[in-house]
Coordinates of C-alpha atoms in Angstrom, one line a residue:
X1 CA 141.7 197.9 1.9
X2 CA 140.3 199.2 5.0
X3 CA 136.9 198.4 3.8
X4 CA 137.9 194.9 3.1
X5 CA 139.6 194.6 6.4
X6 CA 136.6 195.9 8.1
X7 CA 134.5 193.5 6.1
X8 CA 136.6 190.5 6.9
X9 CA 137.1 191.0 10.8
X10 CA 133.7 190.0 11.9
X11 CA 133.9 186.7 10.0
X12 CA 137.2 185.9 11.5
X13 CA 135.9 186.6 15.1
X14 CA 133.0 184.2 14.7
X15 CA 135.4 181.4 13.5
X16 CA 137.6 181.9 16.4
X17 CA 134.6 181.7 18.8
X18 CA 133.3 178.6 17.2
X19 CA 136.7 177.0 17.4
X20 CA 137.0 177.9 21.1
X21 CA 133.5 176.6 21.8
X22 CA 134.3 173.3 20.1
X23 CA 137.5 173.0 22.2
X24 CA 135.4 173.5 25.4
X25 CA 132.9 170.9 24.3
X26 CA 135.6 168.5 23.6
X27 CA 137.4 169.0 26.9
X28 CA 134.1 168.8 28.7
X29 CA 133.2 165.5 27.0
X30 CA 136.7 164.2 27.8
X31 CA 136.3 165.3 31.4
X32 CA 132.9 163.8 31.8
X33 CA 134.0 160.6 30.2
X34 CA 136.9 160.4 32.7
X35 CA 134.8 161.1 35.7
X36 CA 132.2 158.6 34.5
X37 CA 134.8 155.9 34.1
X38 CA 136.3 156.8 37.5
X39 CA 133.1 156.5 39.4
X40 CA 131.9 153.5 37.4
X41 CA 134.9 151.6 38.6
X42 CA 134.2 152.5 42.2
X43 CA 131.3 151.1 44.4
X44 CA 130.2 150.7 48.1
X45 CA 130.3 147.1 49.1
X46 CA 130.6 144.6 52.0
X47 CA 132.4 141.3 51.6
X48 CA 133.2 138.7 54.3
X49 CA 134.2 135.2 55.1
X50 CA 132.8 133.0 57.8
X51 CA 134.7 130.2 59.6
X52 CA 132.2 128.5 61.9
X53 CA 134.5 125.8 63.1
X54 CA 132.6 122.7 64.2
X55 CA 129.2 124.5 63.9
X56 CA 127.1 124.2 60.8
X57 CA 127.6 127.0 58.2
X58 CA 124.8 129.6 58.4
X59 CA 122.7 129.9 55.3
X60 CA 122.3 133.6 55.4
X61 CA 123.7 136.7 57.0
X62 CA 121.4 139.4 58.3
X63 CA 122.0 143.1 58.5
X64 CA 120.3 144.2 61.7
X65 CA 119.9 147.1 64.0
X66 CA 121.8 146.9 67.2
X67 CA 119.4 144.9 69.4
X68 CA 121.7 144.3 72.3
X69 CA 119.9 147.1 74.3
X70 CA 116.6 145.4 73.6
X71 CA 118.1 142.1 74.9
X72 CA 119.2 143.8 78.1
X73 CA 115.8 145.4 78.6
X74 CA 114.1 142.1 77.9
X75 CA 116.4 140.3 80.3
X76 CA 115.7 143.0 82.9
X77 CA 112.0 142.6 82.4
X78 CA 112.3 138.8 82.7
X79 CA 114.4 139.1 85.8
X80 CA 111.7 141.4 87.4
X81 CA 108.9 138.9 86.5
X82 CA 110.9 135.9 87.7
X83 CA 112.2 137.5 90.9
X84 CA 108.9 137.2 93.0
X85 CA 108.6 133.5 92.0
X86 CA 112.3 133.0 92.8
X87 CA 111.9 134.6 96.2
X88 CA 108.8 132.5 96.9
X89 CA 110.7 129.4 95.8
X90 CA 113.6 130.4 98.0
X91 CA 111.4 130.9 101.0
X92 CA 109.6 127.6 100.3
X93 CA 113.0 125.9 100.0
X94 CA 114.2 127.4 103.3
X95 CA 110.9 126.3 105.0
X96 CA 111.3 122.8 103.4
X97 CA 114.8 122.5 104.8
X98 CA 113.6 123.6 108.3
X99 CA 110.5 121.3 108.2
X100 CA 112.5 118.5 106.8
X101 CA 115.0 118.8 109.6
X102 CA 112.2 118.8 112.1
X103 CA 110.6 115.8 110.4
X104 CA 113.9 113.9 110.4
X105 CA 114.4 114.7 114.1
X106 CA 110.9 113.6 114.9
X107 CA 111.3 110.4 112.8
X108 CA 114.5 109.6 114.6
X109 CA 112.8 110.1 117.9
X110 CA 110.0 107.7 116.9
X111 CA 112.6 105.2 115.6
X112 CA 114.4 105.3 119.0
X113 CA 111.2 105.0 120.9
X114 CA 110.2 102.0 118.8
X115 CA 113.6 100.5 119.4
X116 CA 113.0 100.9 123.2
X117 CA 109.5 99.5 122.8
X118 CA 110.8 96.5 121.0
X119 CA 113.5 95.9 123.6
X120 CA 110.9 96.2 126.4
X121 CA 108.6 93.8 124.7
X122 CA 111.5 91.4 124.2
X123 CA 112.4 91.7 127.8
X124 CA 108.8 91.1 128.9
X125 CA 108.8 87.9 126.7
X126 CA 112.1 86.9 128.3
X127 CA 110.8 87.4 131.8
X128 CA 107.6 85.6 131.1
X129 CA 109.5 82.8 129.4
X130 CA 111.9 82.5 132.3
X131 CA 109.0 82.3 134.7
X132 CA 107.2 79.7 132.6
X133 CA 110.4 77.6 132.3
X134 CA 110.9 77.7 136.1
X135 CA 107.3 76.6 136.6
X136 CA 107.6 73.9 134.0
X137 CA 110.8 72.7 135.7
X138 CA 109.1 72.6 139.0
X139 CA 106.3 70.5 137.7
X140 CA 108.7 68.4 135.7
X141 CA 110.6 67.5 138.8
X142 CA 108.5 67.8 142.0
X143 CA 105.3 67.5 140.2
X144 CA 106.4 64.4 138.2
X145 CA 107.6 62.9 141.5
X146 CA 104.3 63.5 143.1
X147 CA 102.5 61.9 140.2
X148 CA 104.7 58.9 140.3
X149 CA 103.9 58.6 144.0
X150 CA 100.2 58.9 143.3
X151 CA 100.4 56.2 140.6
X152 CA 102.4 53.9 142.9
X153 CA 99.9 54.3 145.7
X154 CA 97.0 53.6 143.3
X155 CA 98.8 50.6 141.9
X156 CA 99.6 49.3 145.4
X157 CA 96.0 49.5 146.6
X158 CA 94.8 47.8 143.4
X159 CA 97.4 45.1 143.9
X160 CA 96.2 44.5 147.5
X161 CA 92.6 44.3 146.6
X162 CA 93.4 41.9 143.7
X163 CA 95.6 39.6 146.0
X164 CA 93.1 39.8 148.9
X165 CA 90.2 38.8 146.6
X166 CA 92.2 35.8 145.3
X167 CA 93.1 34.7 148.9
X168 CA 89.5 34.5 150.1
X169 CA 88.2 33.2 146.8
X170 CA 86.1 36.0 145.5
X171 CA 87.9 37.2 142.4
X172 CA 86.9 40.7 141.3
X173 CA 85.4 40.9 137.8
X174 CA 86.7 43.6 135.5
X175 CA 83.1 44.5 134.6
X176 CA 82.6 45.6 138.2
X177 CA 85.2 48.3 137.7
X178 CA 83.9 51.6 136.2
X179 CA 87.2 53.4 136.7
X180 CA 90.7 52.4 137.7
X181 CA 90.7 54.0 141.1
X182 CA 90.9 52.8 144.7
X183 CA 87.2 53.6 145.4
X184 CA 86.2 51.5 142.4
X185 CA 88.3 48.6 143.7
X186 CA 86.8 48.9 147.2
X187 CA 83.3 49.0 145.7
X188 CA 84.0 46.0 143.5
X189 CA 85.4 44.2 146.5
X190 CA 82.2 45.0 148.5
X191 CA 80.1 43.6 145.7
X192 CA 82.2 40.4 145.6
X193 CA 81.7 39.8 149.3
X194 CA 78.0 39.3 148.7
X195 CA 78.9 36.0 147.0
X196 CA 81.6 35.1 149.3
X197 CA 81.8 31.5 150.7
X198 CA 80.7 30.8 154.3
X199 CA 84.3 30.5 155.4
X200 CA 84.8 34.2 154.7
X201 CA 84.3 36.7 157.5
X202 CA 82.5 39.3 155.5
X203 CA 82.4 41.9 158.4
X204 CA 86.2 41.6 158.9
X205 CA 86.8 41.9 155.1
X206 CA 84.6 45.0 155.0
X207 CA 86.7 46.5 157.8
X208 CA 89.8 45.6 155.8
X209 CA 88.4 47.3 152.8
X210 CA 87.5 50.4 154.8
X211 CA 91.0 50.5 156.3
X212 CA 92.4 50.4 152.8
X213 CA 90.2 53.3 151.7
X214 CA 91.1 55.2 154.9
X215 CA 94.8 54.9 154.0
X216 CA 93.9 56.0 150.5
X217 CA 92.0 59.0 151.7
X218 CA 94.8 60.0 154.0
X219 CA 97.2 59.8 151.0
X220 CA 94.7 61.8 149.0
X221 CA 94.8 64.6 151.6
X222 CA 98.6 64.7 151.6
X223 CA 98.6 64.5 147.8
X224 CA 96.3 67.5 147.5
X225 CA 98.4 69.4 150.1
X226 CA 101.5 68.7 148.1
X227 CA 99.7 69.8 144.9
X228 CA 98.7 73.0 146.6
X229 CA 102.3 73.5 147.8
X230 CA 103.5 73.1 144.2
X231 CA 100.9 75.6 143.0
X232 CA 102.0 78.0 145.7
X233 CA 105.6 77.6 144.6
X234 CA 104.5 78.3 141.0
X235 CA 102.6 81.4 142.2
X236 CA 105.7 82.4 144.2
X237 CA 107.8 82.1 141.0
X238 CA 105.3 84.2 139.2
X239 CA 105.1 86.6 142.1
X240 CA 108.9 87.1 142.0
X241 CA 108.7 88.4 138.4
X242 CA 105.4 90.2 138.8
X243 CA 107.0 93.6 139.8
X244 CA 109.3 93.3 136.9
X245 CA 106.5 92.4 134.6
X246 CA 104.4 95.3 135.9
X247 CA 107.4 97.7 135.5
X248 CA 108.0 96.5 132.0
X249 CA 104.3 96.8 131.1
X250 CA 104.2 100.3 132.5
X251 CA 107.3 101.1 130.4
X252 CA 105.7 99.7 127.3
X253 CA 102.5 101.7 127.9
X254 CA 104.5 104.9 128.4
X255 CA 106.6 104.2 125.2
X256 CA 103.4 103.5 123.2
X257 CA 102.0 106.8 124.5
X258 CA 105.1 108.7 123.5
X259 CA 105.2 107.1 120.1
X260 CA 101.5 108.1 119.5
X261 CA 102.2 111.7 120.6
X262 CA 105.3 111.9 118.4
X263 CA 103.5 110.5 115.4
X264 CA 100.6 113.0 116.0
X265 CA 103.2 115.8 116.2
X266 CA 104.5 114.7 112.8
X267 CA 101.1 115.2 111.1
X268 CA 101.2 119.0 111.0
X269 CA 104.9 118.9 110.1
X270 CA 104.0 116.6 107.2
X271 CA 101.2 118.9 106.1
X272 CA 103.5 121.9 106.3
X273 CA 106.1 120.0 104.3
X274 CA 103.5 119.1 101.6
X275 CA 102.2 122.7 101.5
X276 CA 105.8 124.0 101.0
X277 CA 106.5 121.4 98.3
X278 CA 103.3 122.5 96.5
X279 CA 104.2 126.1 96.8
X280 CA 107.8 125.5 95.6
X281 CA 106.5 123.5 92.6
X282 CA 104.0 126.2 91.7
X283 CA 106.6 129.0 92.0
X284 CA 109.2 127.0 90.1
X285 CA 106.6 126.3 87.3
X286 CA 105.6 130.0 87.1
X287 CA 109.3 131.0 87.0
X288 CA 109.9 128.5 84.2
X289 CA 106.9 129.8 82.3
X290 CA 108.4 133.4 82.6
X291 CA 111.8 132.1 81.5
X292 CA 110.2 130.2 78.6
X293 CA 108.3 133.3 77.5
X294 CA 111.6 135.3 77.7
X295 CA 113.4 132.7 75.6
X296 CA 110.7 132.8 73.0
X297 CA 110.8 136.6 72.8
X298 CA 114.6 136.6 72.8
X299 CA 114.8 134.2 69.9
X300 CA 112.3 136.3 68.0
X301 CA 114.0 139.6 68.9
X302 CA 116.7 139.7 66.2
X303 CA 114.3 138.6 63.5
X304 CA 112.3 141.8 64.1
X305 CA 115.5 143.9 63.6
X306 CA 116.4 142.5 60.2
X307 CA 116.9 145.2 57.5
X308 CA 118.7 143.2 54.9
X309 CA 119.5 139.6 54.1
X310 CA 122.8 138.4 52.5
X311 CA 123.1 134.9 51.0
X312 CA 126.1 132.9 52.2
X313 CA 128.0 130.5 50.0
X314 CA 128.7 126.9 51.0
X315 CA 132.3 128.0 51.5
X316 CA 131.3 130.8 53.9
X317 CA 131.9 133.7 51.5
X318 CA 129.3 136.4 51.2
X319 CA 129.0 139.7 49.2
X320 CA 126.8 142.8 49.5
X321 CA 127.3 145.1 46.6
X322 CA 126.2 148.3 44.9
X323 CA 125.2 149.9 48.2
X324 CA 125.9 153.3 46.6
X325 CA 122.9 152.7 44.4
X326 CA 120.6 151.8 47.3
X327 CA 119.4 154.9 49.1
X328 CA 118.3 152.9 52.2
X329 CA 121.8 152.2 53.3
X330 CA 123.8 155.4 54.1
X331 CA 127.3 155.5 55.4
X332 CA 127.4 154.5 59.0
X333 CA 127.7 151.7 61.5
X334 CA 125.6 148.5 61.2
X335 CA 125.6 145.0 62.7
X336 CA 125.8 141.6 61.0
X337 CA 123.8 138.9 62.7
X338 CA 124.6 135.3 62.0
X339 CA 122.6 132.4 63.4
X340 CA 123.3 128.6 63.3
X341 CA 122.0 125.6 65.2
X342 CA 123.6 122.6 66.8
X343 CA 122.1 120.1 69.1
X344 CA 118.8 121.9 69.3
X345 CA 120.5 125.1 70.5
X346 CA 121.0 128.3 68.5
X347 CA 124.4 130.0 68.3
X348 CA 124.6 133.7 67.5
X349 CA 127.2 136.1 66.3
X350 CA 126.6 139.8 66.4
X351 CA 129.3 141.4 64.3
X352 CA 129.7 145.2 64.0
X353 CA 130.8 146.8 60.7
X354 CA 130.7 150.1 59.0
X355 CA 129.7 151.2 55.5
X356 CA 131.9 153.8 53.8
X357 CA 131.1 155.5 50.5
X358 CA 132.8 153.9 47.5
X359 CA 134.8 151.5 49.7
X360 CA 134.8 147.8 50.3
X361 CA 134.3 146.7 53.9
X362 CA 135.8 143.4 54.5
X363 CA 135.3 141.2 57.6
X364 CA 136.2 137.7 58.9
X365 CA 133.8 136.0 61.3
X366 CA 135.6 133.2 63.2
X367 CA 134.1 130.4 65.3
X368 CA 134.9 132.2 68.6
X369 CA 132.4 134.9 67.6
X370 CA 129.5 132.4 67.9
X371 CA 128.1 132.0 71.4
X372 CA 125.2 129.7 72.6
X373 CA 122.0 131.8 73.1
X374 CA 121.3 129.9 76.3
X375 CA 124.0 132.0 78.0
X376 CA 121.6 135.0 77.7
X377 CA 119.1 133.4 80.1
X378 CA 121.5 131.8 82.5
X379 CA 121.1 133.1 86.0
X380 CA 117.5 134.0 85.5

C-alpha cells in the first residue's frame, strides 16, 4: 500500500501542476483579450467644427508650430528697416510744409504786387485819358471856333475878289486857281488885270489886291498866334498831369522791380520744394518696398511652420484620428492655423489646442477667431 501510495503521488502532483498551469494560461489569455479590447476601443484624436460666418470656408486646417514669435520678430525687423525711410519721409514732409508755406506767402506777395501794378497801370491810363479828353475838348471848342473863323476869312476874301473881278469886268477863271487860298485868288486877280479894259485903273486895283492880302496876312499872324496859344493850353493840360504821370510811372517801375525780385526769390524755394518732393517720393517708395517684402515674408511664414494638414468638409467639420499610432505627434500643445480669403485679403485664425493620450480633443472655431492679415502690417 505504501509502495502504491508512493508510486501514485508523483503522478498526481504533475496533474495538479498541469491543471494550475492551464488555469494561468486561461486567465492570462482572458486578461490579454480584455486589455486588447479596452485599448482597441480607445484612441488619441482631434475633432473640430468651423463656423466662418460670411467668410468662405477654409479647404484645409493646418497643424503648425507657434509662429507668433516669428511674426513679432519679422514685424520688428520690418519696423527697423522702415524707420529710416519713415524718418526721412517725415523730415521731407516737414520741409515741404515749411517751403510750401514760404511759397504761398511769396505767391501772395507777388499777387498783391501785381494787383497794385494793375491798379497803377489803370490809373496811368485814366490820367492819360483824362488829359487827352481835355485836350480834345479844347480843340473841339476853341480850336473848332478858330477853324471856323479861318474858313470864314478865307471865304470872305474869296467873295471879295470874285465880286471885284465882276465889277471891273475881268472875271477870274477857275483854271487860274491852283489852290483855294487868298494868295491864289490875289495871284489870279493880278493875272486877270493884264487883260483888263482901258477903263480899269490897274495900279489902283493892284493896290486893292495888295491891301486884301495885307489883311489876310494880318489875320494869318493872329491865327497862328491863337493856334500857338491853343497848343500852349494843351501843353499846360499835359503839364498839369505830368507830375502825376511821372509819379505813377515811377511806382510802376518800382512794382515791376519788386515783382521780379519776388519771382527770383521763388526760384530756390521751388527748387527746394521739388527736391523735398522727390526725396519724399523716394523714401515713401523705399518704405513701401520694405513693407511689401514684409507682407510677402509674413504670408509665407505660416506655410513654413506646417507639420500636418487636415482636410475640412464642406460643412466645416474636420477629424484628425489615430494620433496614438503616429510617433511624430506626442502629447502636448499645438496650434491649428486656418486661412481663408475674401476680397483679395487673407484672414487667419491661429487656434491653440492640446493632444492628450487616448482622448478626443474637441474644438469650435467661430468667425470672430478670423482676423484680416493686414492688421499685422498696420502702423508700419
